[in-house]
CSV table of C-alpha atoms in Angstrom, one decimal:
chain,number,residue,atom,x,y,z
A,1,MET,CA,-3.4,-41.0,-49.1
A,2,GLY,CA,-1.2,-38.1,-48.4
A,3,LYS,CA,1.7,-38.7,-46.0
A,4,ARG,CA,0.1,-36.3,-43.5
A,5,THR,CA,-3.4,-38.0,-43.5
A,6,TRP,CA,-1.8,-41.5,-43.5
A,7,TRP,CA,0.1,-40.8,-40.5
A,8,VAL,CA,-2.8,-39.6,-38.4
A,9,VAL,CA,-4.7,-42.8,-39.7
A,10,CYS,CA,-1.8,-44.6,-38.3
A,11,LEU,CA,-1.8,-43.1,-35.0
A,12,VAL,CA,-5.6,-43.3,-34.6
A,13,ALA,CA,-5.7,-47.0,-35.6
A,14,SER,CA,-2.7,-48.2,-33.6
A,15,MET,CA,-3.7,-46.4,-30.5
A,16,ALA,CA,-7.4,-48.1,-30.9
A,17,LEU,CA,-5.7,-51.6,-30.9
A,18,GLY,CA,-4.3,-51.0,-27.4
A,19,GLY,CA,-1.0,-49.0,-27.8
A,20,ALA,CA,1.2,-47.9,-30.7
A,21,THR,CA,3.9,-50.5,-30.3
A,22,GLY,CA,3.6,-53.3,-32.8
A,23,ALA,CA,-0.1,-52.5,-34.0
A,24,TRP,CA,1.1,-51.0,-37.2
A,25,ALA,CA,3.4,-53.8,-38.0
A,26,GLY,CA,0.7,-55.4,-40.4
A,27,SER,CA,0.3,-54.7,-43.9
A,28,ARG,CA,-1.5,-51.6,-45.6
A,29,GLU,CA,-4.5,-53.8,-46.1
A,30,ALA,CA,-4.8,-54.9,-42.5
A,31,SER,CA,-4.2,-51.6,-41.4
A,32,PHE,CA,-7.2,-50.3,-43.4
A,33,ALA,CA,-9.4,-52.9,-41.5
A,34,LEU,CA,-8.1,-51.3,-38.2
A,35,PHE,CA,-8.8,-47.9,-39.5
A,36,LYS,CA,-12.4,-49.0,-40.5
A,37,ARG,CA,-13.2,-49.7,-36.8
A,38,SER,CA,-12.0,-46.4,-35.8
A,39,ILE,CA,-14.4,-44.6,-38.4
A,40,SER,CA,-17.6,-47.0,-38.2
A,41,PRO,CA,-20.5,-45.9,-36.1
A,42,VAL,CA,-21.5,-47.8,-33.0
A,43,TYR,CA,-24.0,-49.8,-35.0
A,44,HIS,CA,-27.4,-51.0,-33.7
A,45,TRP,CA,-26.2,-54.8,-33.8
A,46,GLY,CA,-28.9,-57.0,-35.4
A,47,GLU,CA,-30.6,-54.0,-37.1
A,48,ASN,CA,-28.4,-51.6,-39.3
A,49,GLY,CA,-25.1,-53.1,-38.8
A,50,LEU,CA,-22.6,-55.8,-37.1
A,51,ILE,CA,-19.8,-54.4,-35.2
A,52,THR,CA,-18.1,-52.6,-37.8
A,53,VAL,CA,-19.7,-53.9,-40.9
A,54,PRO,CA,-22.8,-52.1,-42.2
A,55,LYS,CA,-25.9,-54.0,-43.2
A,56,ALA,CA,-28.4,-53.0,-46.0
A,57,VAL,CA,-31.1,-52.9,-43.3
A,58,THR,CA,-31.9,-49.3,-42.0
A,59,LEU,CA,-33.4,-48.3,-38.6
A,60,GLY,CA,-36.8,-47.4,-40.0
A,61,LYS,CA,-38.6,-43.8,-40.5
A,62,GLY,CA,-38.7,-41.8,-37.3
A,63,ASN,CA,-36.5,-43.8,-35.3
A,64,ILE,CA,-33.4,-42.4,-33.4
A,65,TYR,CA,-30.7,-44.6,-32.0
A,66,LEU,CA,-28.1,-43.3,-29.3
A,67,ALA,CA,-25.1,-45.4,-28.5
A,68,GLY,CA,-21.6,-45.3,-26.8
A,69,SER,CA,-18.5,-47.2,-26.3
A,70,VAL,CA,-15.3,-47.4,-24.7
A,71,GLN,CA,-12.1,-49.5,-25.1
A,72,ASP,CA,-8.8,-49.6,-23.5
A,73,ALA,CA,-6.2,-47.9,-25.8
A,74,GLY,CA,-3.0,-48.6,-23.7
A,75,LYS,CA,-0.7,-46.4,-21.5
A,76,LEU,CA,1.2,-43.4,-22.0
A,77,GLU,CA,3.8,-42.4,-19.6
A,78,GLY,CA,2.1,-44.7,-17.1
A,79,ASP,CA,-1.3,-43.1,-17.4
A,80,ASN,CA,-4.2,-45.1,-18.9
A,81,LEU,CA,-5.8,-43.9,-22.2
A,82,TYR,CA,-9.3,-44.9,-23.5
A,83,LEU,CA,-10.8,-44.3,-26.7
A,84,THR,CA,-14.5,-43.3,-26.4
A,85,ALA,CA,-17.1,-43.1,-29.2
A,86,ALA,CA,-20.6,-41.6,-29.3
A,87,THR,CA,-23.1,-42.1,-32.1
A,88,ILE,CA,-26.6,-40.8,-32.8
A,89,MET,CA,-28.4,-42.0,-35.8
A,90,ALA,CA,-31.8,-41.3,-37.1
A,91,GLY,CA,-34.0,-43.1,-39.9
A,92,THR,CA,-35.3,-40.2,-42.1
A,93,SER,CA,-37.4,-42.5,-44.3
A,94,GLU,CA,-37.8,-46.4,-44.4
A,95,ASP,CA,-34.8,-46.5,-46.7
A,96,VAL,CA,-32.5,-43.6,-45.6
A,97,GLU,CA,-30.6,-43.0,-42.3
A,98,LEU,CA,-28.2,-40.4,-41.2
A,99,GLY,CA,-25.6,-40.3,-38.4
A,100,TYR,CA,-22.7,-38.8,-36.7
A,101,THR,CA,-20.0,-40.3,-34.5
A,102,ARG,CA,-17.8,-38.4,-32.2
A,103,ARG,CA,-14.5,-40.2,-31.1
A,104,GLN,CA,-12.4,-38.7,-28.3
A,105,PHE,CA,-9.2,-40.1,-26.5
A,106,ILE,CA,-9.5,-39.6,-22.8
A,107,TRP,CA,-7.3,-40.2,-19.7
A,108,ASP,CA,-8.3,-42.4,-16.9
A,109,ASN,CA,-9.2,-39.3,-14.7
A,110,PHE,CA,-11.8,-38.5,-17.6
A,111,ASP,CA,-9.8,-35.5,-19.0
A,112,LYS,CA,-9.7,-35.1,-22.6
A,113,THR,CA,-6.9,-35.2,-25.1
A,114,ASP,CA,-6.1,-33.5,-28.2
A,115,LEU,CA,-7.1,-36.6,-30.4
A,116,GLU,CA,-10.5,-36.5,-31.6
A,117,MET,CA,-12.4,-37.2,-34.8
A,118,ASP,CA,-15.8,-36.7,-36.4
A,119,THR,CA,-17.5,-39.1,-38.8
A,120,PHE,CA,-20.8,-38.2,-40.7
A,121,HIS,CA,-22.7,-41.4,-42.0
A,122,PHE,CA,-25.1,-41.7,-44.8
A,123,LYS,CA,-26.9,-44.9,-46.1
A,124,ALA,CA,-29.6,-45.5,-48.6
A,125,ARG,CA,-31.3,-48.8,-49.4
A,126,VAL,CA,-31.6,-49.0,-53.0
A,127,PHE,CA,-33.3,-52.4,-53.4
A,128,HIS,CA,-35.8,-54.0,-51.3
A,129,MET,CA,-38.4,-56.4,-52.5
A,130,THR,CA,-39.0,-58.2,-49.0
A,131,ASP,CA,-37.7,-58.5,-45.6
A,132,HIS,CA,-36.8,-62.1,-46.0
A,133,TYR,CA,-34.9,-64.4,-48.2
A,134,ILE,CA,-34.2,-62.2,-51.1
A,135,PRO,CA,-31.0,-59.7,-50.7
A,136,GLN,CA,-31.5,-56.1,-49.8
A,137,LEU,CA,-28.9,-53.5,-51.1
A,138,ALA,CA,-27.9,-50.2,-49.9
A,139,VAL,CA,-25.2,-47.8,-50.7
A,140,GLY,CA,-23.6,-45.5,-48.1
A,141,ILE,CA,-20.6,-43.3,-47.1
A,142,HIS,CA,-18.5,-42.5,-43.9
A,143,ALA,CA,-17.2,-38.9,-44.3
A,144,VAL,CA,-14.4,-38.3,-41.7
A,145,SER,CA,-13.0,-34.9,-40.7
A,146,LEU,CA,-9.7,-34.8,-39.1
A,147,SER,CA,-9.9,-30.8,-38.4
A,148,ASP,CA,-12.9,-29.7,-36.2
A,149,ASN,CA,-15.5,-30.4,-38.7
A,150,GLU,CA,-14.4,-27.8,-41.2
A,151,PHE,CA,-13.7,-30.1,-44.3
A,152,SER,CA,-11.7,-27.1,-45.5
A,153,SER,CA,-8.5,-29.4,-46.5
A,154,LYS,CA,-8.5,-32.3,-48.6
A,155,ASP,CA,-5.6,-33.4,-46.7
A,156,GLU,CA,-7.9,-33.8,-43.6
A,157,ILE,CA,-11.0,-35.2,-45.2
A,158,LEU,CA,-11.5,-38.9,-45.8
A,159,PHE,CA,-14.4,-40.9,-47.6
A,160,ASN,CA,-15.3,-44.4,-47.2
A,161,PRO,CA,-18.0,-45.4,-49.9
A,162,TYR,CA,-19.4,-48.8,-49.6
A,163,LEU,CA,-22.1,-51.2,-51.2
A,164,ALA,CA,-23.8,-53.5,-48.5
A,165,ALA,CA,-25.9,-56.6,-49.5
A,166,THR,CA,-27.9,-58.4,-46.5
A,167,ILE,CA,-30.0,-61.5,-46.6
A,168,GLN,CA,-32.3,-62.2,-43.7
A,169,VAL,CA,-33.8,-65.6,-43.0
A,170,PRO,CA,-36.3,-66.6,-40.3
A,171,LEU,CA,-35.5,-69.9,-38.4
A,172,GLY,CA,-38.9,-71.1,-38.2
A,173,THR,CA,-40.1,-68.2,-36.3
A,174,GLU,CA,-39.9,-64.4,-36.4
A,175,LYS,CA,-38.2,-64.6,-32.8
A,176,ALA,CA,-35.3,-66.3,-34.5
A,177,MET,CA,-33.6,-64.3,-37.2
A,178,PHE,CA,-30.4,-65.2,-39.1
A,179,SER,CA,-28.7,-62.7,-41.5
A,180,VAL,CA,-25.7,-62.6,-43.5
A,181,THR,CA,-24.0,-59.5,-45.0
A,182,GLY,CA,-21.4,-58.7,-47.5
A,183,VAL,CA,-19.6,-55.3,-48.1
A,184,ALA,CA,-17.7,-53.9,-51.0
A,185,GLU,CA,-15.7,-50.6,-50.0
A,186,VAL,CA,-12.7,-48.3,-50.6
A,187,LEU,CA,-11.1,-45.5,-49.0
A,188,TYR,CA,-11.2,-42.2,-51.0
A,189,ASN,CA,-8.8,-39.3,-50.1
A,190,GLU,CA,-7.0,-36.5,-52.1
A,191,GLY,CA,-8.6,-37.2,-55.3
A,192,GLU,CA,-7.5,-41.1,-55.2
A,193,SER,CA,-9.1,-44.4,-54.2
A,194,GLY,CA,-7.5,-47.6,-52.8
A,195,GLU,CA,-8.4,-51.1,-53.9
A,196,ALA,CA,-11.6,-52.5,-53.2
A,197,PHE,CA,-11.9,-54.1,-49.7
A,198,PHE,CA,-14.2,-56.9,-48.9
A,199,SER,CA,-15.8,-57.8,-45.5
A,200,ALA,CA,-18.6,-60.2,-44.6
A,201,GLY,CA,-20.3,-61.1,-41.3
A,202,ALA,CA,-23.5,-62.9,-39.9
A,203,ASP,CA,-25.7,-62.3,-37.0
A,204,LEU,CA,-28.4,-64.4,-35.1
A,205,VAL,CA,-31.1,-62.7,-33.1
A,206,LEU,CA,-33.1,-64.6,-30.6
A,207,TRP,CA,-36.3,-63.2,-29.1
A,208,GLU,CA,-35.3,-59.6,-29.9
A,209,THR,CA,-33.3,-60.0,-26.7
A,210,LEU,CA,-29.9,-62.1,-27.5
A,211,TYR,CA,-27.7,-60.8,-30.3
A,212,LEU,CA,-24.8,-62.8,-31.6
A,213,VAL,CA,-22.5,-61.4,-34.2
A,214,ALA,CA,-19.5,-62.5,-36.0
A,215,GLU,CA,-17.7,-60.6,-39.0
A,216,ILE,CA,-14.6,-60.8,-41.0
A,217,GLN,CA,-12.7,-58.1,-42.7
A,218,GLY,CA,-10.3,-58.5,-45.7
A,219,ILE,CA,-11.6,-61.8,-47.1
A,220,ASN,CA,-9.9,-60.8,-50.3
A,221,ARG,CA,-6.6,-60.5,-48.8
A,222,ASP,CA,-4.0,-62.9,-47.7
A,223,LYS,CA,-4.8,-65.0,-44.9
A,224,GLU,CA,-2.6,-63.0,-42.4
A,225,ASP,CA,-4.6,-59.9,-43.3
A,226,HIS,CA,-7.8,-61.3,-42.1
A,227,ILE,CA,-9.5,-59.6,-39.2
A,228,VAL,CA,-12.2,-61.6,-37.1
A,229,ASN,CA,-14.5,-60.0,-34.7
A,230,PHE,CA,-17.1,-61.6,-32.3
A,231,GLY,CA,-19.9,-59.9,-30.3
A,232,ALA,CA,-22.5,-60.6,-28.1
A,233,LYS,CA,-25.5,-58.2,-26.8
A,234,LEU,CA,-28.4,-58.5,-24.5
A,235,LYS,CA,-31.5,-55.9,-25.0
A,236,SER,CA,-34.2,-55.1,-22.8
A,237,GLY,CA,-36.7,-52.5,-24.1
A,238,TRP,CA,-34.9,-49.3,-25.3
A,239,PHE,CA,-31.5,-50.4,-23.7
A,240,SER,CA,-28.6,-52.6,-24.5
A,241,LEU,CA,-25.4,-53.9,-23.2
A,242,GLY,CA,-22.8,-55.9,-25.0
A,243,VAL,CA,-19.2,-56.8,-25.5
A,244,SER,CA,-17.0,-57.5,-28.5
A,245,LEU,CA,-13.8,-59.2,-29.2
A,246,PHE,CA,-11.6,-57.8,-31.9
A,247,ASN,CA,-8.7,-59.6,-33.6
A,248,ALA,CA,-10.3,-62.9,-32.1
A,249,LEU,CA,-8.1,-65.2,-34.1
A,250,GLU,CA,-4.8,-63.0,-34.5
A,251,GLU,CA,-1.7,-64.0,-32.8
A,252,LYS,CA,1.9,-62.4,-33.1
A,253,ALA,CA,5.3,-63.8,-32.4
A,254,ALA,CA,6.7,-63.1,-28.9
A,255,GLU,CA,10.3,-61.9,-28.8
A,256,ASP,CA,10.9,-64.6,-26.4
A,257,LYS,CA,11.5,-68.3,-27.6
A,258,GLY,CA,9.5,-67.8,-30.5
A,259,LYS,CA,6.4,-68.1,-28.7
A,260,LYS,CA,2.9,-66.8,-29.9
A,261,GLU,CA,1.0,-64.3,-27.9
A,262,ASP,CA,-2.8,-63.3,-28.1
A,263,ASN,CA,-3.3,-59.9,-29.8
A,264,SER,CA,-7.1,-59.7,-29.5
A,265,TYR,CA,-8.9,-57.2,-27.2
A,266,TRP,CA,-12.3,-56.7,-25.7
A,267,MET,CA,-14.7,-53.7,-25.8
A,268,GLY,CA,-17.6,-52.7,-23.9
A,269,TYR,CA,-20.9,-51.4,-25.5
A,270,ALA,CA,-24.0,-49.6,-24.3
A,271,ALA,CA,-27.0,-48.2,-26.3
A,272,VAL,CA,-30.2,-46.4,-26.1
A,273,GLU,CA,-32.7,-46.8,-28.9
A,274,ILE,CA,-35.5,-44.3,-29.2
A,275,PRO,CA,-38.4,-45.6,-31.3
A,276,LEU,CA,-40.1,-42.5,-32.2
A,277,GLY,CA,-41.8,-44.1,-35.1
A,278,LYS,CA,-43.6,-46.6,-33.0
A,279,ILE,CA,-44.2,-43.6,-30.4
A,280,PHE,CA,-45.8,-41.4,-32.9
A,281,GLY,CA,-47.7,-44.0,-34.8
A,282,GLY,CA,-45.1,-44.8,-37.4
A,283,LYS,CA,-43.7,-48.3,-38.3
A,284,ASP,CA,-41.3,-49.7,-35.7
A,285,ARG,CA,-38.8,-52.0,-37.2
């Protein structure tokens, strides 16, 4: 990655963690995991993704999904700063979905800042024999523009291609579904790609109402580079409310007396699913 782009990535990822101080102190691999959560869409948990890990399952033909999230991004000169995200995704066929995510840092009085980012998402399922027991495979890409969607300079474009595999297992009934997902991905910029980065996760869906999610990023890296996230969501009809805990197992040394301090943080989540596939007689997933 070019220095200019890498410093933008540093800024966005570190601020998303809740403040610039100390957030970029980890390794390059861990920082990539932090950056991943800044470019991933607000996934439809239990359907097309986990918290930041994409699943090989798609939304389904004709279905549209709207979602938003907000997280505390610390303070700057005494004023609170928040990172907001809005995602729209659509299933253009049973095996293809497209999406767009807009991220914007805002002040606590709702004024916008100059820090913003746009990400375009594409995912195609390439192997699907059955919904259950046999892995489904999908390839996808997140295309990030750091300059007003122009994609005119290679220094301001990032690509994050990935391969996802998901196995879904019903637990005695269709009302209890357990799935496991593994993802291999790289970051591609300025004609160069980084090393492969592996992540995994699992989710449990009960009665299509309660969703429990866990994921780990960097499973092929050293122990200190692992990033673990947890989430829980309640869904009623088209509407969902949830909460996620990032850096759930991460601690860092405090300056005083060698004590450890918690480096985790919470993020709220709200979503609206528009199942046009069902409304107009199509297949509803």
